[in-house]
């Protein structure tokens, strides 16, 4: 047999009546029309109108502004301003308000909550700005490092190119020296050797028979067969040996040319004598 359950209650227990549900704060609405213009200009004008037309001083009311129509160039805009007493907002609430037959959802925040969110947004913005600054500094440092690296690489490339040119010049000098030594012009430079050859060709006397040319320490030795002088009207010092090397073969010594156009000076005299280069 089932017995009905019995609920026991002590004398100290009291039944408190449930608190009645809190009434939702009353929201006032107002439509605002702004002239044609840019969307931000229209929003600023609507915000100014909403503050001016507030039913209570701004310190006692919280308002929200919503655009009722999509922005269209050259057409006025319609906004709706929603007001509620600041003391009724609490931490915040969300409600639906009917405006011109439309139901618009609006959320309100207390001034304290707005300030808290503003501080949080400012903090997030500060963190983002700091991160951006650090990123900028890192990128700038990377670019500066790259520029410095490129400058060092460019300097190394220039140094390497200069060394290559010097090595090529040294190899050319070695080849020239070997050729000069083979031609008997040991100790002379290629320029001096060519200048001496040009001078000897230009200043050669028509009747002279030159067998060989020699160079030593900048001086040119000329082996001449016969008694005729090797050069006509020379512009260099020419000295004949006291006795022949062999019968009929004389040696002449020619001093180095002075700085200037010795060859060009000797060429006209040779051409006047009818001798080509």
PDB file of C-alpha atoms in Angstrom:
ATOM      1  CA  UNK A   1       0.000   0.000   0.000  1.00  0.00           C
ATOM      2  CA  UNK A   2       1.475   3.322  -1.078  1.00  0.00           C
ATOM      3  CA  UNK A   3       1.564   6.099   1.463  1.00  0.00           C
ATOM      4  CA  UNK A   4       1.447   9.720   0.416  1.00  0.00           C
ATOM      5  CA  UNK A   5       4.766  11.523   0.895  1.00  0.00           C
ATOM      6  CA  UNK A   6       4.839  14.167   3.598  1.00  0.00           C
ATOM      7  CA  UNK A   7       6.921  17.337   3.328  1.00  0.00           C
ATOM      8  CA  UNK A   8       8.236  18.395   6.708  1.00  0.00           C
ATOM      9  CA  UNK A   9       9.138  22.011   7.429  1.00  0.00           C
ATOM     10  CA  UNK A  10      10.740  23.480  10.512  1.00  0.00           C
ATOM     11  CA  UNK A  11       9.455  26.579  12.229  1.00  0.00           C
ATOM     12  CA  UNK A  12      12.562  28.563  11.325  1.00  0.00           C
ATOM     13  CA  UNK A  13      11.895  28.251   7.602  1.00  0.00           C
ATOM     14  CA  UNK A  14       9.996  31.062   5.953  1.00  0.00           C
ATOM     15  CA  UNK A  15       8.575  31.190   2.483  1.00  0.00           C
ATOM     16  CA  UNK A  16       9.536  34.444   0.799  1.00  0.00           C
ATOM     17  CA  UNK A  17       7.324  35.615  -2.026  1.00  0.00           C
ATOM     18  CA  UNK A  18       8.981  35.677  -5.451  1.00  0.00           C
ATOM     19  CA  UNK A  19      10.105  39.103  -6.585  1.00  0.00           C
ATOM     20  CA  UNK A  20       7.921  40.475  -9.346  1.00  0.00           C
ATOM     21  CA  UNK A  21       9.644  40.726 -12.721  1.00  0.00           C
ATOM     22  CA  UNK A  22      11.325  44.064 -13.247  1.00  0.00           C
ATOM     23  CA  UNK A  23       9.624  46.195 -15.859  1.00  0.00           C
ATOM     24  CA  UNK A  24      11.679  46.979 -18.936  1.00  0.00           C
ATOM     25  CA  UNK A  25      12.820  50.608 -19.120  1.00  0.00           C
ATOM     26  CA  UNK A  26      10.730  52.792 -21.356  1.00  0.00           C
ATOM     27  CA  UNK A  27      12.424  53.753 -24.608  1.00  0.00           C
ATOM     28  CA  UNK A  28      11.587  56.944 -26.458  1.00  0.00           C
ATOM     29  CA  UNK A  29      12.238  57.274 -30.181  1.00  0.00           C
ATOM     30  CA  UNK A  30      12.525  60.181 -32.601  1.00  0.00           C
ATOM     31  CA  UNK A  31      13.029  60.207 -36.359  1.00  0.00           C
ATOM     32  CA  UNK A  32      15.583  62.609 -37.802  1.00  0.00           C
ATOM     33  CA  UNK A  33      16.019  63.688 -41.428  1.00  0.00           C
ATOM     34  CA  UNK A  34      19.360  64.977 -42.722  1.00  0.00           C
ATOM     35  CA  UNK A  35      20.078  66.676 -46.056  1.00  0.00           C
ATOM     36  CA  UNK A  36      21.965  64.978 -48.913  1.00  0.00           C
ATOM     37  CA  UNK A  37      25.648  64.548 -48.372  1.00  0.00           C
ATOM     38  CA  UNK A  38      28.379  62.074 -47.554  1.00  0.00           C
ATOM     39  CA  UNK A  39      27.300  59.302 -45.148  1.00  0.00           C
ATOM     40  CA  UNK A  40      29.659  60.480 -42.395  1.00  0.00           C
ATOM     41  CA  UNK A  41      28.392  64.047 -42.754  1.00  0.00           C
ATOM     42  CA  UNK A  42      24.796  62.835 -42.488  1.00  0.00           C
ATOM     43  CA  UNK A  43      25.651  60.720 -39.433  1.00  0.00           C
ATOM     44  CA  UNK A  44      27.326  63.707 -37.759  1.00  0.00           C
ATOM     45  CA  UNK A  45      24.345  65.958 -38.477  1.00  0.00           C
ATOM     46  CA  UNK A  46      21.925  63.303 -37.141  1.00  0.00           C
ATOM     47  CA  UNK A  47      24.022  62.891 -33.983  1.00  0.00           C
ATOM     48  CA  UNK A  48      23.990  66.648 -33.386  1.00  0.00           C
ATOM     49  CA  UNK A  49      20.212  66.754 -33.864  1.00  0.00           C
ATOM     50  CA  UNK A  50      19.754  63.770 -31.518  1.00  0.00           C
ATOM     51  CA  UNK A  51      21.698  65.510 -28.736  1.00  0.00           C
ATOM     52  CA  UNK A  52      19.880  68.801 -29.208  1.00  0.00           C
ATOM     53  CA  UNK A  53      16.427  67.148 -29.252  1.00  0.00           C
ATOM     54  CA  UNK A  54      17.031  64.867 -26.246  1.00  0.00           C
ATOM     55  CA  UNK A  55      13.983  64.789 -23.921  1.00  0.00           C
ATOM     56  CA  UNK A  56      16.239  65.075 -20.846  1.00  0.00           C
ATOM     57  CA  UNK A  57      19.644  66.619 -20.160  1.00  0.00           C
ATOM     58  CA  UNK A  58      22.385  64.511 -21.689  1.00  0.00           C
ATOM     59  CA  UNK A  59      23.727  63.631 -18.248  1.00  0.00           C
ATOM     60  CA  UNK A  60      20.424  61.893 -17.421  1.00  0.00           C
ATOM     61  CA  UNK A  61      19.770  60.070 -20.665  1.00  0.00           C
ATOM     62  CA  UNK A  62      21.442  57.460 -22.836  1.00  0.00           C
ATOM     63  CA  UNK A  63      20.724  57.505 -26.547  1.00  0.00           C
ATOM     64  CA  UNK A  64      21.454  55.426 -29.605  1.00  0.00           C
ATOM     65  CA  UNK A  65      21.313  56.466 -33.260  1.00  0.00           C
ATOM     66  CA  UNK A  66      20.403  54.208 -36.179  1.00  0.00           C
ATOM     67  CA  UNK A  67      20.143  54.845 -39.935  1.00  0.00           C
ATOM     68  CA  UNK A  68      16.771  53.771 -41.259  1.00  0.00           C
ATOM     69  CA  UNK A  69      17.612  53.748 -44.964  1.00  0.00           C
ATOM     70  CA  UNK A  70      20.613  52.806 -47.032  1.00  0.00           C
ATOM     71  CA  UNK A  71      22.733  55.727 -48.157  1.00  0.00           C
ATOM     72  CA  UNK A  72      21.980  56.983 -51.671  1.00  0.00           C
ATOM     73  CA  UNK A  73      23.964  59.746 -53.385  1.00  0.00           C
ATOM     74  CA  UNK A  74      22.058  63.019 -53.671  1.00  0.00           C
ATOM     75  CA  UNK A  75      19.194  61.952 -51.417  1.00  0.00           C
ATOM     76  CA  UNK A  76      18.319  62.899 -47.812  1.00  0.00           C
ATOM     77  CA  UNK A  77      18.828  60.320 -45.081  1.00  0.00           C
ATOM     78  CA  UNK A  78      16.515  59.213 -42.284  1.00  0.00           C
ATOM     79  CA  UNK A  79      17.797  58.246 -38.848  1.00  0.00           C
ATOM     80  CA  UNK A  80      16.118  57.210 -35.625  1.00  0.00           C
ATOM     81  CA  UNK A  81      17.270  58.288 -32.172  1.00  0.00           C
ATOM     82  CA  UNK A  82      16.363  56.099 -29.173  1.00  0.00           C
ATOM     83  CA  UNK A  83      16.465  57.470 -25.628  1.00  0.00           C
ATOM     84  CA  UNK A  84      16.261  55.871 -22.200  1.00  0.00           C
ATOM     85  CA  UNK A  85      16.877  57.228 -18.709  1.00  0.00           C
ATOM     86  CA  UNK A  86      20.451  56.587 -17.616  1.00  0.00           C
ATOM     87  CA  UNK A  87      19.291  55.363 -14.186  1.00  0.00           C
ATOM     88  CA  UNK A  88      17.114  52.692 -15.831  1.00  0.00           C
ATOM     89  CA  UNK A  89      19.858  51.210 -18.014  1.00  0.00           C
ATOM     90  CA  UNK A  90      21.699  49.341 -15.250  1.00  0.00           C
ATOM     91  CA  UNK A  91      24.570  47.377 -16.752  1.00  0.00           C
ATOM     92  CA  UNK A  92      22.781  47.425 -20.070  1.00  0.00           C
ATOM     93  CA  UNK A  93      19.879  45.846 -21.874  1.00  0.00           C
ATOM     94  CA  UNK A  94      18.593  45.131 -25.353  1.00  0.00           C
ATOM     95  CA  UNK A  95      15.100  45.754 -26.641  1.00  0.00           C
ATOM     96  CA  UNK A  96      13.069  46.053 -29.819  1.00  0.00           C
ATOM     97  CA  UNK A  97      11.421  49.320 -30.743  1.00  0.00           C
ATOM     98  CA  UNK A  98       8.854  49.888 -33.488  1.00  0.00           C
ATOM     99  CA  UNK A  99       9.575  52.859 -35.763  1.00  0.00           C
ATOM    100  CA  UNK A 100       7.458  53.575 -38.827  1.00  0.00           C
ATOM    101  CA  UNK A 101       6.105  50.041 -38.809  1.00  0.00           C
ATOM    102  CA  UNK A 102       9.568  48.506 -38.529  1.00  0.00           C
ATOM    103  CA  UNK A 103      10.942  46.626 -35.539  1.00  0.00           C
ATOM    104  CA  UNK A 104      14.465  47.749 -34.757  1.00  0.00           C
ATOM    105  CA  UNK A 105      16.647  46.028 -32.188  1.00  0.00           C
ATOM    106  CA  UNK A 106      18.532  48.483 -30.002  1.00  0.00           C
ATOM    107  CA  UNK A 107      21.031  47.823 -27.204  1.00  0.00           C
ATOM    108  CA  UNK A 108      21.848  50.303 -24.442  1.00  0.00           C
ATOM    109  CA  UNK A 109      24.860  50.425 -22.171  1.00  0.00           C
ATOM    110  CA  UNK A 110      25.303  52.355 -18.969  1.00  0.00           C
ATOM    111  CA  UNK A 111      27.792  55.258 -19.024  1.00  0.00           C
ATOM    112  CA  UNK A 112      30.067  53.219 -16.757  1.00  0.00           C
ATOM    113  CA  UNK A 113      29.948  50.264 -19.156  1.00  0.00           C
ATOM    114  CA  UNK A 114      30.540  52.586 -22.096  1.00  0.00           C
ATOM    115  CA  UNK A 115      33.552  54.057 -20.307  1.00  0.00           C
ATOM    116  CA  UNK A 116      34.834  50.559 -19.519  1.00  0.00           C
ATOM    117  CA  UNK A 117      34.481  49.483 -23.132  1.00  0.00           C
ATOM    118  CA  UNK A 118      36.103  52.703 -24.281  1.00  0.00           C
ATOM    119  CA  UNK A 119      39.059  52.020 -21.989  1.00  0.00           C
ATOM    120  CA  UNK A 120      39.293  48.468 -23.271  1.00  0.00           C
ATOM    121  CA  UNK A 121      39.163  49.693 -26.872  1.00  0.00           C
ATOM    122  CA  UNK A 122      41.843  52.262 -26.053  1.00  0.00           C
ATOM    123  CA  UNK A 123      43.969  49.583 -24.453  1.00  0.00           C
ATOM    124  CA  UNK A 124      43.529  47.283 -27.452  1.00  0.00           C
ATOM    125  CA  UNK A 125      44.367  50.177 -29.756  1.00  0.00           C
ATOM    126  CA  UNK A 126      47.461  50.942 -27.684  1.00  0.00           C
ATOM    127  CA  UNK A 127      48.556  47.316 -27.820  1.00  0.00           C
ATOM    128  CA  UNK A 128      47.945  47.220 -31.569  1.00  0.00           C
ATOM    129  CA  UNK A 129      49.833  50.495 -32.019  1.00  0.00           C
ATOM    130  CA  UNK A 130      52.751  49.173 -29.943  1.00  0.00           C
ATOM    131  CA  UNK A 131      52.784  45.959 -31.958  1.00  0.00           C
ATOM    132  CA  UNK A 132      52.690  47.974 -35.168  1.00  0.00           C
ATOM    133  CA  UNK A 133      55.538  50.143 -33.924  1.00  0.00           C
ATOM    134  CA  UNK A 134      57.597  47.089 -33.032  1.00  0.00           C
ATOM    135  CA  UNK A 135      56.854  45.604 -36.435  1.00  0.00           C
ATOM    136  CA  UNK A 136      57.869  48.871 -38.107  1.00  0.00           C
ATOM    137  CA  UNK A 137      61.108  48.978 -36.101  1.00  0.00           C
ATOM    138  CA  UNK A 138      61.816  45.355 -36.976  1.00  0.00           C
ATOM    139  CA  UNK A 139      61.142  45.966 -40.672  1.00  0.00           C
ATOM    140  CA  UNK A 140      63.254  49.152 -40.610  1.00  0.00           C
ATOM    141  CA  UNK A 141      66.084  47.269 -38.907  1.00  0.00           C
ATOM    142  CA  UNK A 142      65.807  44.476 -41.473  1.00  0.00           C
ATOM    143  CA  UNK A 143      65.890  46.984 -44.332  1.00  0.00           C
ATOM    144  CA  UNK A 144      68.843  48.810 -42.776  1.00  0.00           C
ATOM    145  CA  UNK A 145      70.653  45.505 -42.315  1.00  0.00           C
ATOM    146  CA  UNK A 146      69.939  44.563 -45.905  1.00  0.00           C
ATOM    147  CA  UNK A 147      71.186  47.924 -47.157  1.00  0.00           C
ATOM    148  CA  UNK A 148      74.332  47.552 -45.050  1.00  0.00           C
ATOM    149  CA  UNK A 149      74.838  44.017 -46.336  1.00  0.00           C
ATOM    150  CA  UNK A 150      74.349  45.148 -49.917  1.00  0.00           C
ATOM    151  CA  UNK A 151      76.848  47.979 -49.364  1.00  0.00           C
ATOM    152  CA  UNK A 152      79.421  45.525 -47.979  1.00  0.00           C
ATOM    153  CA  UNK A 153      78.788  43.137 -50.868  1.00  0.00           C
ATOM    154  CA  UNK A 154      79.150  46.000 -53.347  1.00  0.00           C
ATOM    155  CA  UNK A 155      82.438  47.043 -51.729  1.00  0.00           C
ATOM    156  CA  UNK A 156      83.665  43.434 -51.842  1.00  0.00           C
ATOM    157  CA  UNK A 157      82.628  43.158 -55.493  1.00  0.00           C
ATOM    158  CA  UNK A 158      84.512  46.365 -56.326  1.00  0.00           C
ATOM    159  CA  UNK A 159      87.561  45.114 -54.439  1.00  0.00           C
ATOM    160  CA  UNK A 160      87.406  41.774 -56.232  1.00  0.00           C
ATOM    161  CA  UNK A 161      86.997  43.502 -59.609  1.00  0.00           C
ATOM    162  CA  UNK A 162      89.990  45.746 -58.850  1.00  0.00           C
ATOM    163  CA  UNK A 163      92.055  42.704 -57.923  1.00  0.00           C
ATOM    164  CA  UNK A 164      91.010  40.957 -61.131  1.00  0.00           C
ATOM    165  CA  UNK A 165      92.012  44.036 -63.170  1.00  0.00           C
ATOM    166  CA  UNK A 166      95.330  44.216 -61.321  1.00  0.00           C
ATOM    167  CA  UNK A 167      95.942  40.524 -61.961  1.00  0.00           C
ATOM    168  CA  UNK A 168      95.158  40.958 -65.669  1.00  0.00           C
ATOM    169  CA  UNK A 169      97.450  44.000 -65.853  1.00  0.00           C
ATOM    170  CA  UNK A 170     100.195  42.017 -64.140  1.00  0.00           C
ATOM    171  CA  UNK A 171      99.766  39.176 -66.621  1.00  0.00           C
ATOM    172  CA  UNK A 172      99.921  41.656 -69.517  1.00  0.00           C
ATOM    173  CA  UNK A 173     103.069  43.158 -68.018  1.00  0.00           C
ATOM    174  CA  UNK A 174     104.630  39.725 -67.729  1.00  0.00           C
ATOM    175  CA  UNK A 175     103.826  38.984 -71.376  1.00  0.00           C
ATOM    176  CA  UNK A 176     105.207  42.379 -72.454  1.00  0.00           C
ATOM    177  CA  UNK A 177     108.349  41.850 -70.393  1.00  0.00           C
ATOM    178  CA  UNK A 178     108.855  38.430 -71.932  1.00  0.00           C
ATOM    179  CA  UNK A 179     108.399  39.850 -75.427  1.00  0.00           C
ATOM    180  CA  UNK A 180     110.725  42.772 -74.694  1.00  0.00           C
ATOM    181  CA  UNK A 181     113.355  40.416 -73.329  1.00  0.00           C
ATOM    182  CA  UNK A 182     113.015  38.296 -76.437  1.00  0.00           C
ATOM    183  CA  UNK A 183     113.471  41.429 -78.570  1.00  0.00           C
ATOM    184  CA  UNK A 184     116.573  42.411 -76.628  1.00  0.00           C
ATOM    185  CA  UNK A 185     114.890  45.346 -74.865  1.00  0.00           C
ATOM    186  CA  UNK A 186     115.426  44.117 -71.323  1.00  0.00           C
ATOM    187  CA  UNK A 187     114.725  46.820 -68.746  1.00  0.00           C
ATOM    188  CA  UNK A 188     112.565  48.949 -71.067  1.00  0.00           C
ATOM    189  CA  UNK A 189     108.844  49.442 -70.940  1.00  0.00           C
ATOM    190  CA  UNK A 190     106.620  48.641 -73.889  1.00  0.00           C
ATOM    191  CA  UNK A 191     105.878  52.342 -74.398  1.00  0.00           C
ATOM    192  CA  UNK A 192     109.591  53.218 -74.474  1.00  0.00           C
ATOM    193  CA  UNK A 193     110.293  50.290 -76.785  1.00  0.00           C
ATOM    194  CA  UNK A 194     107.585  51.364 -79.251  1.00  0.00           C
ATOM    195  CA  UNK A 195     108.679  55.015 -78.995  1.00  0.00           C
ATOM    196  CA  UNK A 196     112.261  54.046 -79.771  1.00  0.00           C
ATOM    197  CA  UNK A 197     111.166  51.972 -82.765  1.00  0.00           C
ATOM    198  CA  UNK A 198     109.007  54.833 -84.072  1.00  0.00           C
ATOM    199  CA  UNK A 199     111.843  57.326 -83.609  1.00  0.00           C
ATOM    200  CA  UNK A 200     114.400  55.077 -85.248  1.00  0.00           C
ATOM    201  CA  UNK A 201     112.080  54.517 -88.207  1.00  0.00           C
ATOM    202  CA  UNK A 202     111.310  58.222 -88.598  1.00  0.00           C
ATOM    203  CA  UNK A 203     114.864  59.499 -88.097  1.00  0.00           C
ATOM    204  CA  UNK A 204     116.714  56.842 -90.141  1.00  0.00           C
ATOM    205  CA  UNK A 205     119.128  58.268 -92.673  1.00  0.00           C
ATOM    206  CA  UNK A 206     118.442  57.159 -96.278  1.00  0.00           C
ATOM    207  CA  UNK A 207     121.937  55.786 -96.828  1.00  0.00           C
ATOM    208  CA  UNK A 208     122.222  53.978 -93.490  1.00  0.00           C
ATOM    209  CA  UNK A 209     122.125  50.194 -93.219  1.00  0.00           C
ATOM    210  CA  UNK A 210     120.911  49.230 -89.743  1.00  0.00           C
ATOM    211  CA  UNK A 211     121.443  45.577 -88.893  1.00  0.00           C
ATOM    212  CA  UNK A 212     120.100  45.375 -85.311  1.00  0.00           C
ATOM    213  CA  UNK A 213     118.751  47.327 -82.360  1.00  0.00           C
ATOM    214  CA  UNK A 214     119.529  46.610 -78.710  1.00  0.00           C
ATOM    215  CA  UNK A 215     118.284  48.123 -75.433  1.00  0.00           C
ATOM    216  CA  UNK A 216     119.924  48.296 -72.048  1.00  0.00           C
ATOM    217  CA  UNK A 217     118.857  50.440 -69.092  1.00  0.00           C
ATOM    218  CA  UNK A 218     116.867  52.785 -71.306  1.00  0.00           C
ATOM    219  CA  UNK A 219     119.630  53.261 -73.887  1.00  0.00           C
ATOM    220  CA  UNK A 220     119.347  51.984 -77.439  1.00  0.00           C
ATOM    221  CA  UNK A 221     122.282  50.397 -79.257  1.00  0.00           C
ATOM    222  CA  UNK A 222     122.280  50.431 -83.047  1.00  0.00           C
ATOM    223  CA  UNK A 223     124.436  48.141 -85.195  1.00  0.00           C
ATOM    224  CA  UNK A 224     125.168  49.927 -88.486  1.00  0.00           C
ATOM    225  CA  UNK A 225     126.950  48.424 -91.498  1.00  0.00           C
ATOM    226  CA  UNK A 226     129.178  50.875 -93.313  1.00  0.00           C
ATOM    227  CA  UNK A 227     130.422  54.329 -92.488  1.00  0.00           C
ATOM    228  CA  UNK A 228     127.163  56.242 -93.038  1.00  0.00           C
ATOM    229  CA  UNK A 229     125.535  57.705 -89.919  1.00  0.00           C
ATOM    230  CA  UNK A 230     122.337  55.825 -88.973  1.00  0.00           C
ATOM    231  CA  UNK A 231     120.154  58.874 -88.344  1.00  0.00           C
ATOM    232  CA  UNK A 232     119.716  62.154 -90.173  1.00  0.00           C
ATOM    233  CA  UNK A 233     119.569  65.295 -87.998  1.00  0.00           C
ATOM    234  CA  UNK A 234     118.836  63.331 -84.831  1.00  0.00           C
ATOM    235  CA  UNK A 235     117.093  65.017 -81.901  1.00  0.00           C
ATOM    236  CA  UNK A 236     118.685  62.548 -79.534  1.00  0.00           C
ATOM    237  CA  UNK A 237     122.271  62.234 -78.458  1.00  0.00           C
ATOM    238  CA  UNK A 238     123.952  59.651 -80.734  1.00  0.00           C
ATOM    239  CA  UNK A 239     127.512  58.465 -79.932  1.00  0.00           C
ATOM    240  CA  UNK A 240     129.633  56.304 -82.223  1.00  0.00           C
ATOM    241  CA  UNK A 241     131.979  53.686 -80.783  1.00  0.00           C
ATOM    242  CA  UNK A 242     135.724  54.272 -81.081  1.00  0.00           C
ATOM    243  CA  UNK A 243     136.252  51.141 -83.136  1.00  0.00           C
ATOM    244  CA  UNK A 244     134.015  48.726 -85.051  1.00  0.00           C
ATOM    245  CA  UNK A 245     132.574  45.573 -83.547  1.00  0.00           C
ATOM    246  CA  UNK A 246     133.669  43.688 -86.610  1.00  0.00           C
ATOM    247  CA  UNK A 247     135.144  44.920 -89.810  1.00  0.00           C
ATOM    248  CA  UNK A 248     132.571  47.208 -91.429  1.00  0.00           C
ATOM    249  CA  UNK A 249     130.076  46.928 -88.486  1.00  0.00           C
ATOM    250  CA  UNK A 250     129.836  49.903 -86.129  1.00  0.00           C
ATOM    251  CA  UNK A 251     127.938  50.327 -82.884  1.00  0.00           C
ATOM    252  CA  UNK A 252     126.109  53.585 -82.068  1.00  0.00           C
ATOM    253  CA  UNK A 253     124.600  54.459 -78.713  1.00  0.00           C
ATOM    254  CA  UNK A 254     121.384  56.514 -78.557  1.00  0.00           C
ATOM    255  CA  UNK A 255     120.319  58.291 -75.366  1.00  0.00           C
ATOM    256  CA  UNK A 256     116.686  58.062 -74.168  1.00  0.00           C
ATOM    257  CA  UNK A 257     114.265  60.604 -75.576  1.00  0.00           C
ATOM    258  CA  UNK A 258     113.453  63.659 -73.512  1.00  0.00           C
ATOM    259  CA  UNK A 259     109.829  64.070 -72.398  1.00  0.00           C
ATOM    260  CA  UNK A 260     107.751  65.576 -75.174  1.00  0.00           C
ATOM    261  CA  UNK A 261     107.167  64.888 -78.810  1.00  0.00           C
ATOM    262  CA  UNK A 262     110.608  63.664 -79.839  1.00  0.00           C
ATOM    263  CA  UNK A 263     109.218  61.282 -82.439  1.00  0.00           C
ATOM    264  CA  UNK A 264     106.906  63.867 -83.936  1.00  0.00           C
ATOM    265  CA  UNK A 265     109.817  66.303 -84.092  1.00  0.00           C
ATOM    266  CA  UNK A 266     112.009  63.753 -85.857  1.00  0.00           C
ATOM    267  CA  UNK A 267     109.320  62.655 -88.312  1.00  0.00           C
ATOM    268  CA  UNK A 268     109.165  65.894 -90.359  1.00  0.00           C
ATOM    269  CA  UNK A 269     112.940  65.917 -90.881  1.00  0.00           C
ATOM    270  CA  UNK A 270     112.856  62.311 -92.047  1.00  0.00           C
ATOM    271  CA  UNK A 271     109.920  62.935 -94.371  1.00  0.00           C
ATOM    272  CA  UNK A 272     111.787  65.963 -95.729  1.00  0.00           C
ATOM    273  CA  UNK A 273     114.681  63.649 -96.509  1.00  0.00           C
ATOM    274  CA  UNK A 274     112.324  61.345 -98.424  1.00  0.00           C
ATOM    275  CA  UNK A 275     112.301  58.496 -95.896  1.00  0.00           C
ATOM    276  CA  UNK A 276     108.979  56.944 -94.881  1.00  0.00           C
ATOM    277  CA  UNK A 277     108.230  55.354 -91.534  1.00  0.00           C
TER     278      UNK A 277
END
